[in-house]
PDB file of C-alpha atoms and ligand atoms in Angstrom:
ATOM      1  CA  MET A   1      15.625  -2.219  -0.082  1.00  0.00           C
ATOM      2  CA  GLN A   2      16.344  -4.095  -3.307  1.00  0.00           C
ATOM      3  CA  ARG A   3      16.195  -7.370  -1.442  1.00  0.00           C
ATOM      4  CA  VAL A   4      12.797  -6.580   0.139  1.00  0.00           C
ATOM      5  CA  PHE A   5      11.366  -5.222  -3.159  1.00  0.00           C
ATOM      6  CA  ASN A   6      12.565  -8.372  -5.161  1.00  0.00           C
ATOM      7  CA  ARG A   7      10.630 -10.708  -2.742  1.00  0.00           C
ATOM      8  CA  LEU A   8       7.545  -8.556  -2.901  1.00  0.00           C
ATOM      9  CA  LYS A   9       7.472  -8.188  -6.802  1.00  0.00           C
ATOM     10  CA  LYS A  10       7.404 -12.090  -6.966  1.00  0.00           C
ATOM     11  CA  VAL A  11       3.994 -12.256  -5.245  1.00  0.00           C
ATOM     12  CA  THR A  12       2.280  -9.266  -6.878  1.00  0.00           C
ATOM     13  CA  HIS A  13      -0.690  -9.508  -9.293  1.00  0.00           C
ATOM     14  CA  LYS A  14       1.566  -8.078 -12.232  1.00  0.00           C
ATOM     15  CA  ALA A  15       4.818 -10.022 -11.791  1.00  0.00           C
ATOM     16  CA  ASP A  16       5.522  -9.340 -15.460  1.00  0.00           C
ATOM     17  CA  LEU A  17       6.106  -5.707 -15.136  1.00  0.00           C
ATOM     18  CA  PRO A  18       9.492  -4.303 -15.390  1.00  0.00           C
ATOM     19  CA  TRP A  19       9.675  -3.518 -11.602  1.00  0.00           C
ATOM     20  CA  GLU A  20      12.314  -1.133 -10.470  1.00  0.00           C
ATOM     21  CA  VAL A  21      12.857   0.489  -7.108  1.00  0.00           C
ATOM     22  CA  HIS A  22      14.889   3.739  -6.819  1.00  0.00           C
ATOM     23  CA  LEU A  23      16.241   5.672  -3.959  1.00  0.00           C
ATOM     24  CA  ILE A  24      16.176   9.396  -4.032  1.00  0.00           C
ATOM     25  CA  ASP A  25      18.246  11.551  -1.746  1.00  0.00           C
ATOM     26  CA  ASN A  26      15.683  13.874  -0.235  1.00  0.00           C
ATOM     27  CA  HIS A  27      14.835  14.485   3.447  1.00  0.00           C
ATOM     28  CA  GLN A  28      11.141  13.996   2.992  1.00  0.00           C
ATOM     29  CA  TRP A  29       9.600  10.883   4.698  1.00  0.00           C
ATOM     30  CA  ASN A  30       7.826   9.684   1.484  1.00  0.00           C
ATOM     31  CA  ALA A  31       7.794   7.025  -1.192  1.00  0.00           C
ATOM     32  CA  PHE A  32       5.843   7.186  -4.443  1.00  0.00           C
ATOM     33  CA  THR A  33       5.166   5.601  -7.771  1.00  0.00           C
ATOM     34  CA  ILE A  34       4.830   6.922 -11.258  1.00  0.00           C
ATOM     35  CA  GLY A  35       3.116   3.585 -12.311  1.00  0.00           C
ATOM     36  CA  GLY A  36       4.451   1.062 -14.875  1.00  0.00           C
ATOM     37  CA  GLY A  37       6.312  -0.914 -12.199  1.00  0.00           C
ATOM     38  CA  LYS A  38       8.591   2.069 -11.072  1.00  0.00           C
ATOM     39  CA  VAL A  39       8.767   2.848  -7.354  1.00  0.00           C
ATOM     40  CA  PHE A  40      10.711   5.642  -5.743  1.00  0.00           C
ATOM     41  CA  VAL A  41      11.765   5.890  -2.074  1.00  0.00           C
ATOM     42  CA  TYR A  42      13.232   8.938  -0.413  1.00  0.00           C
ATOM     43  CA  THR A  43      16.263   8.440   1.826  1.00  0.00           C
ATOM     44  CA  GLY A  44      14.290  10.564   4.580  1.00  0.00           C
ATOM     45  CA  LEU A  45      12.142   7.450   4.998  1.00  0.00           C
ATOM     46  CA  PHE A  46      15.185   5.837   6.911  1.00  0.00           C
ATOM     47  CA  LYS A  47      15.972   8.928   9.003  1.00  0.00           C
ATOM     48  CA  GLY A  48      14.709  10.457  12.212  1.00  0.00           C
ATOM     49  CA  LYS A  49      11.933   9.427  14.752  1.00  0.00           C
ATOM     50  CA  LEU A  50       9.633   8.110  11.975  1.00  0.00           C
ATOM     51  CA  ALA A  51      12.417   6.088  10.239  1.00  0.00           C
ATOM     52  CA  VAL A  52      11.392   2.604   9.001  1.00  0.00           C
ATOM     53  CA  ARG A  53      12.917   0.128  11.439  1.00  0.00           C
ATOM     54  CA  SER A  54      12.912  -3.243   9.833  1.00  0.00           C
ATOM     55  CA  ASP A  55      12.520  -5.268   6.596  1.00  0.00           C
ATOM     56  CA  ASP A  56       8.876  -5.777   7.594  1.00  0.00           C
ATOM     57  CA  GLU A  57       8.157  -2.048   7.842  1.00  0.00           C
ATOM     58  CA  LEU A  58       9.979  -1.336   4.523  1.00  0.00           C
ATOM     59  CA  ALA A  59       8.030  -4.029   2.955  1.00  0.00           C
ATOM     60  CA  ALA A  60       4.785  -2.394   4.010  1.00  0.00           C
ATOM     61  CA  ILE A  61       5.832   0.879   2.458  1.00  0.00           C
ATOM     62  CA  LEU A  62       7.015  -0.744  -0.899  1.00  0.00           C
ATOM     63  CA  ALA A  63       3.868  -3.145  -0.843  1.00  0.00           C
ATOM     64  CA  HIS A  64       1.640  -0.013  -0.685  1.00  0.00           C
ATOM     65  CA  GLU A  65       3.372   1.651  -3.926  1.00  0.00           C
ATOM     66  CA  ILE A  66       3.271  -1.799  -5.649  1.00  0.00           C
ATOM     67  CA  ALA A  67      -0.347  -1.931  -4.914  1.00  0.00           C
ATOM     68  CA  HIS A  68      -0.900   1.521  -6.452  1.00  0.00           C
ATOM     69  CA  VAL A  69       0.932   0.402  -9.635  1.00  0.00           C
ATOM     70  CA  ASN A  70      -1.260  -2.913  -9.862  1.00  0.00           C
ATOM     71  CA  ALA A  71      -4.547  -1.079  -9.351  1.00  0.00           C
ATOM     72  CA  ARG A  72      -3.537   1.409 -11.906  1.00  0.00           C
ATOM     73  CA  HIS A  73      -4.100   4.256  -9.505  1.00  0.00           C
ATOM     74  CA  ALA A  74      -1.004   5.771 -11.246  1.00  0.00           C
ATOM     75  CA  SER A  75      -1.950   6.455 -14.940  1.00  0.00           C
ATOM     76  CA  GLU A  76       0.680   6.995 -17.483  1.00  0.00           C
ATOM     77  CA  LYS A  77      -0.531  10.568 -17.756  1.00  0.00           C
ATOM     78  CA  GLN A  78       0.008  11.267 -14.062  1.00  0.00           C
ATOM     79  CA  GLY A  79       3.325   9.358 -14.129  1.00  0.00           C
ATOM     80  CA  LYS A  80       4.613  11.729 -17.056  1.00  0.00           C
ATOM     81  CA  LEU A  81       3.458  14.710 -14.954  1.00  0.00           C
ATOM     82  CA  MET A  82       5.214  13.510 -11.941  1.00  0.00           C
ATOM     83  CA  LEU A  83       8.549  12.910 -13.867  1.00  0.00           C
ATOM     84  CA  SER A  84       8.355  16.395 -15.253  1.00  0.00           C
ATOM     85  CA  LYS A  85       7.757  17.671 -11.637  1.00  0.00           C
ATOM     86  CA  LEU A  86      10.745  15.614 -10.397  1.00  0.00           C
ATOM     87  CA  LEU A  87      12.924  17.089 -13.178  1.00  0.00           C
ATOM     88  CA  ASP A  88      11.783  20.657 -12.052  1.00  0.00           C
ATOM     89  CA  LYS A  89      13.926  21.702  -9.256  1.00  0.00           C
ATOM     90  CA  LYS A  90      11.364  24.105  -7.894  1.00  0.00           C
ATOM     91  CA  LEU A  91       8.538  21.456  -7.751  1.00  0.00           C
ATOM     92  CA  ARG A  92      10.785  18.536  -6.387  1.00  0.00           C
ATOM     93  CA  SER A  93       9.222  18.668  -3.042  1.00  0.00           C
ATOM     94  CA  ALA A  94       5.576  18.045  -4.516  1.00  0.00           C
ATOM     95  CA  ALA A  95       4.079  15.088  -2.922  1.00  0.00           C
ATOM     96  CA  TYR A  96       2.864  12.704  -5.706  1.00  0.00           C
ATOM     97  CA  GLU A  97       0.730  10.725  -3.259  1.00  0.00           C
ATOM     98  CA  ALA A  98      -1.502  13.727  -2.872  1.00  0.00           C
ATOM     99  CA  SER A  99      -3.030  12.878  -6.126  1.00  0.00           C
ATOM    100  CA  PHE A 100      -4.550   9.484  -4.776  1.00  0.00           C
ATOM    101  CA  THR A 101      -7.962   9.495  -3.411  1.00  0.00           C
ATOM    102  CA  THR A 102      -8.768   8.164   0.083  1.00  0.00           C
ATOM    103  CA  ASN A 103     -10.516   5.222  -1.576  1.00  0.00           C
ATOM    104  CA  GLN A 104      -7.351   4.536  -3.693  1.00  0.00           C
ATOM    105  CA  GLU A 105      -5.279   4.751  -0.445  1.00  0.00           C
ATOM    106  CA  ASP A 106      -7.389   2.278   1.351  1.00  0.00           C
ATOM    107  CA  GLU A 107      -7.376  -0.109  -1.606  1.00  0.00           C
ATOM    108  CA  ALA A 108      -3.505   0.138  -1.599  1.00  0.00           C
ATOM    109  CA  ASP A 109      -3.381  -0.635   2.130  1.00  0.00           C
ATOM    110  CA  LYS A 110      -5.553  -3.814   1.566  1.00  0.00           C
ATOM    111  CA  TYR A 111      -3.322  -5.015  -1.063  1.00  0.00           C
ATOM    112  CA  SER A 112      -0.148  -4.084   0.834  1.00  0.00           C
ATOM    113  CA  VAL A 113      -0.969  -6.330   3.785  1.00  0.00           C
ATOM    114  CA  ILE A 114      -1.623  -9.241   1.293  1.00  0.00           C
ATOM    115  CA  TYR A 115       1.589  -8.681  -0.454  1.00  0.00           C
ATOM    116  CA  SER A 116       3.553  -8.505   2.676  1.00  0.00           C
ATOM    117  CA  ALA A 117       2.024 -11.630   4.100  1.00  0.00           C
ATOM    118  CA  LEU A 118       2.510 -13.595   1.027  1.00  0.00           C
ATOM    119  CA  ALA A 119       6.174 -12.409   0.609  1.00  0.00           C
ATOM    120  CA  GLY A 120       6.858 -13.615   4.222  1.00  0.00           C
ATOM    121  CA  TYR A 121       6.796  -9.986   5.836  1.00  0.00           C
ATOM    122  CA  LYS A 122       4.811  -9.120   8.859  1.00  0.00           C
ATOM    123  CA  PRO A 123       1.486  -7.888   7.600  1.00  0.00           C
ATOM    124  CA  SER A 124       1.059  -5.743  10.839  1.00  0.00           C
ATOM    125  CA  ALA A 125       4.138  -3.791  10.270  1.00  0.00           C
ATOM    126  CA  GLY A 126       2.170  -1.164   8.164  1.00  0.00           C
ATOM    127  CA  ALA A 127      -0.237  -0.562  11.151  1.00  0.00           C
ATOM    128  CA  GLU A 128       2.804  -0.250  13.421  1.00  0.00           C
ATOM    129  CA  ILE A 129       4.289   2.561  11.121  1.00  0.00           C
ATOM    130  CA  TRP A 130       1.021   4.544  11.156  1.00  0.00           C
ATOM    131  CA  ALA A 131       0.526   4.133  14.831  1.00  0.00           C
ATOM    132  CA  ARG A 132       3.844   5.605  15.449  1.00  0.00           C
ATOM    133  CA  MET A 133       3.036   8.281  13.020  1.00  0.00           C
ATOM    134  CA  HIS A 134      -0.086   9.140  15.025  1.00  0.00           C
ATOM    135  CA  LYS A 135       1.843   9.127  18.162  1.00  0.00           C
ATOM    136  CA  GLN A 136       4.677  11.551  16.909  1.00  0.00           C
ATOM    137  CA  LEU A 137       2.328  13.746  14.694  1.00  0.00           C
ATOM    138  CA  GLY A 138      -1.256  13.114  15.962  1.00  0.00           C
ATOM    139  CA  SER A 139      -4.039  12.984  13.513  1.00  0.00           C
ATOM    140  CA  ASP A 140      -4.620  16.579  12.677  1.00  0.00           C
ATOM    141  CA  SER A 141      -5.963  17.151   9.308  1.00  0.00           C
ATOM    142  CA  LYS A 142      -3.749  19.879   8.845  1.00  0.00           C
ATOM    143  CA  ASP A 143      -0.575  17.647   9.278  1.00  0.00           C
ATOM    144  CA  ARG A 144      -1.581  15.584   6.375  1.00  0.00           C
ATOM    145  CA  LEU A 145      -2.691  16.137   2.806  1.00  0.00           C
ATOM    146  CA  HIS A 146      -6.408  16.554   2.907  1.00  0.00           C
ATOM    147  CA  ASP A 147      -7.269  13.583   0.598  1.00  0.00           C
ATOM    148  CA  HIS A 148      -5.226  11.179   3.011  1.00  0.00           C
ATOM    149  CA  PRO A 149      -6.984   9.226   5.754  1.00  0.00           C
ATOM    150  CA  LEU A 150      -5.750  10.337   9.144  1.00  0.00           C
ATOM    151  CA  ASN A 151      -2.989   8.513  10.680  1.00  0.00           C
ATOM    152  CA  ALA A 152      -4.987   7.104  13.453  1.00  0.00           C
ATOM    153  CA  ASP A 153      -7.684   5.934  11.018  1.00  0.00           C
ATOM    154  CA  LYS A 154      -5.051   4.322   8.813  1.00  0.00           C
ATOM    155  CA  ALA A 155      -3.586   2.545  11.675  1.00  0.00           C
ATOM    156  CA  LYS A 156      -6.969   1.237  12.570  1.00  0.00           C
ATOM    157  CA  SER A 157      -7.879  -0.036   9.052  1.00  0.00           C
ATOM    158  CA  LEU A 158      -4.424  -1.521   8.609  1.00  0.00           C
ATOM    159  CA  THR A 159      -4.735  -3.215  11.803  1.00  0.00           C
ATOM    160  CA  ARG A 160      -8.021  -4.669  10.575  1.00  0.00           C
ATOM    161  CA  TYR A 161      -6.659  -5.947   7.279  1.00  0.00           C
ATOM    162  CA  ALA A 162      -3.517  -7.211   8.741  1.00  0.00           C
ATOM    163  CA  LYS A 163      -5.377  -9.588  11.089  1.00  0.00           C
ATOM    164  CA  LEU A 164      -7.246 -11.114   8.072  1.00  0.00           C
ATOM    165  CA  ALA A 165      -3.823 -11.485   6.263  1.00  0.00           C
ATOM    166  CA  GLU A 166      -2.056 -12.967   9.346  1.00  0.00           C
ATOM    167  CA  GLN A 167      -3.103 -16.558   8.225  1.00  0.00           C
ATOM    168  CA  TYR A 168      -0.977 -16.304   4.888  1.00  0.00           C
ATOM    169  CA  TYR A 169       2.142 -15.132   6.645  1.00  0.00           C
ATOM    170  CA  HIS A 170       5.178 -17.489   7.261  1.00  0.00           C
ATOM    171  CA  SER A 171       7.992 -15.342   8.500  1.00  0.00           C
ATOM    172  CA  GLY A 172      10.593 -15.047   5.969  1.00  0.00           C
ATOM    173  CA  LYS A 173       9.026 -17.225   3.497  1.00  0.00           C
ATOM    174  CA  ILE A 174       7.096 -16.909   0.205  1.00  0.00           C
ATOM    175  CA  ASN A 175       3.804 -18.445   0.692  1.00  0.00           C
ATOM    176  CA  LYS A 176       3.587 -21.510  -1.595  1.00  0.00           C
ATOM    177  CA  ASN A 177      -0.130 -20.838  -2.601  1.00  0.00           C
ATOM    178  CA  TYR A 178       0.460 -17.250  -3.312  1.00  0.00           C
ATOM    179  CA  LYS A 179      -0.924 -17.324  -6.968  1.00  0.00           C
ATOM    180  CA  THR A 180      -4.326 -18.568  -5.516  1.00  0.00           C
ATOM    181  CA  LEU A 181      -4.233 -16.282  -2.732  1.00  0.00           C
ATOM    182  CA  LEU A 182      -3.640 -13.378  -4.853  1.00  0.00           C
ATOM    183  CA  THR A 183      -7.123 -13.736  -6.303  1.00  0.00           C
ATOM    184  CA  ASN A 184      -8.995 -15.191  -3.398  1.00  0.00           C
ATOM    185  CA  ASN A 185      -8.164 -14.276   0.087  1.00  0.00           C
ATOM    186  CA  ALA A 186      -9.803 -12.837   3.225  1.00  0.00           C
ATOM    187  CA  VAL A 187      -8.847  -9.260   2.511  1.00  0.00           C
ATOM    188  CA  PHE A 188     -10.430  -8.810  -0.911  1.00  0.00           C
ATOM    189  CA  PHE A 189     -11.898 -10.759  -3.673  1.00  0.00           C
ATOM    190  CA  HIS A 190     -11.867 -10.558  -7.319  1.00  0.00           C
ATOM    191  CA  GLN A 191     -12.218 -12.765 -10.347  1.00  0.00           C
ATOM    192  CA  GLY A 192      -8.835 -13.352 -11.312  1.00  0.00           C
ATOM    193  CA  GLU A 193      -6.086 -11.718 -13.183  1.00  0.00           C
ATOM    194  CA  SER A 194      -8.134 -10.894 -16.360  1.00  0.00           C
ATOM    195  CA  THR A 195     -10.439  -8.634 -14.233  1.00  0.00           C
ATOM    196  CA  LEU A 196      -7.428  -6.906 -12.940  1.00  0.00           C
ATOM    197  CA  LYS A 197      -5.793  -6.410 -16.271  1.00  0.00           C
ATOM    198  CA  ALA A 198      -9.176  -5.263 -17.874  1.00  0.00           C
ATOM    199  CA  GLY A 199      -9.732  -2.462 -15.391  1.00  0.00           C
ATOM    200  CA  GLU A 200      -8.278   0.878 -16.358  1.00  0.00           C
ATOM    201  CA  GLY A 201      -9.600   1.994 -13.152  1.00  0.00           C
ATOM    202  CA  GLY A 202     -12.984   0.806 -14.382  1.00  0.00           C
ATOM    203  CA  GLY A 203     -13.975  -2.950 -14.382  1.00  0.00           C
ATOM    204  CA  PHE A 204     -11.600  -4.209 -11.635  1.00  0.00           C
ATOM    205  CA  LEU A 205     -12.131  -1.196  -9.520  1.00  0.00           C
ATOM    206  CA  ALA A 206     -15.724  -1.309  -9.683  1.00  0.00           C
ATOM    207  CA  LEU A 207     -15.868  -4.921  -8.877  1.00  0.00           C
ATOM    208  CA  PHE A 208     -13.356  -4.308  -5.920  1.00  0.00           C
ATOM    209  CA  GLU A 209     -15.452  -1.400  -4.706  1.00  0.00           C
ATOM    210  CA  THR A 210     -18.595  -3.820  -4.865  1.00  0.00           C
ATOM    211  CA  LEU A 211     -17.039  -6.902  -3.211  1.00  0.00           C
ATOM    212  CA  GLY A 212     -14.309  -5.595  -1.116  1.00  0.00           C
ATOM    213  CA  ASN A 213     -16.422  -2.722   0.413  1.00  0.00           C
ATOM    214  CA  ALA A 214     -19.282  -5.262   1.006  1.00  0.00           C
ATOM    215  CA  TYR A 215     -16.807  -7.454   2.993  1.00  0.00           C
ATOM    216  CA  VAL A 216     -15.294  -4.538   4.863  1.00  0.00           C
ATOM    217  CA  GLU A 217     -18.756  -3.342   5.672  1.00  0.00           C
ATOM    218  CA  ALA A 218     -19.904  -6.769   6.946  1.00  0.00           C
ATOM    219  CA  GLU A 219     -16.836  -6.791   9.102  1.00  0.00           C
ATOM    220  CA  LYS A 220     -17.563  -3.345  10.335  1.00  0.00           C
ATOM    221  CA  ALA A 221     -21.052  -4.376  11.210  1.00  0.00           C
ATOM    222  CA  LYS A 222     -19.869  -7.317  13.092  1.00  0.00           C
ATOM    223  CA  GLN A 223     -17.448  -5.272  15.008  1.00  0.00           C
ATOM    224  CA  GLU A 224     -20.132  -2.816  15.891  1.00  0.00           C
ATOM    225  CA  GLN A 225     -22.427  -5.533  17.192  1.00  0.00           C
ATOM    226  CA  ARG A 226     -19.687  -7.014  19.220  1.00  0.00           C
ATOM    227  CA  LYS A 227     -19.056  -3.573  20.744  1.00  0.00           C
ATOM    228  CA  ARG A 228     -22.641  -3.042  21.670  1.00  0.00           C
ATOM    229  CA  GLY A 229     -22.598  -6.697  23.195  1.00  0.00           C
ATOM    230  CA  LEU A 230     -25.155  -7.922  20.624  1.00  0.00           C
TER     231      LEU A 230
HETATM  232 ZN1   ZN B 301      -0.594   5.725  -1.351  1.00  0.00          ZN
END
């Protein structure tokens, strides 16, 4: 896990953060972040039918959490709340991810495929995880926290993003152009590091919503047209 994390943290938007990954002995299939570069993974992620099966899949999970950190989805306030929850035995099962919105989840998924691809991990691995999740658990909204996209939807959108990121992926190798590609790639666009830093969920996110969504909408429209044979 440390090895995979170390390669991912080199190709992220905020390489200067004090990145740390910690393993928590807990049966749940989950990973979370408290922001500020701290990512936590439950041992449950490696057990049972849904266990992550490869470095590529683990990278998908870690990259997703790294993305939440970089997009500042996890605020310091939330982070402190989570830490206090973790310290409280009764609340230890609380799923922190529940506090992210569907939009933030989707944004983290977009980033995750780019981070995976740039670090030399298969960008489609995330889609494989969620396809398996759908196969095992279905996509009943009762199975998942209400603000999470359903497993099948997540698998579908991740497949779409992974196809766009595939061109940057060289198995086992960090993409030499990762710095440029972080700010300009086929999955999302934004105006460089300064925009990312400026946005306390504001500037960057707003810009992302506009440009990123416009792109995704255009892709969706194209797919619709293809489906209808236009
Ligand atoms: Zn998430």
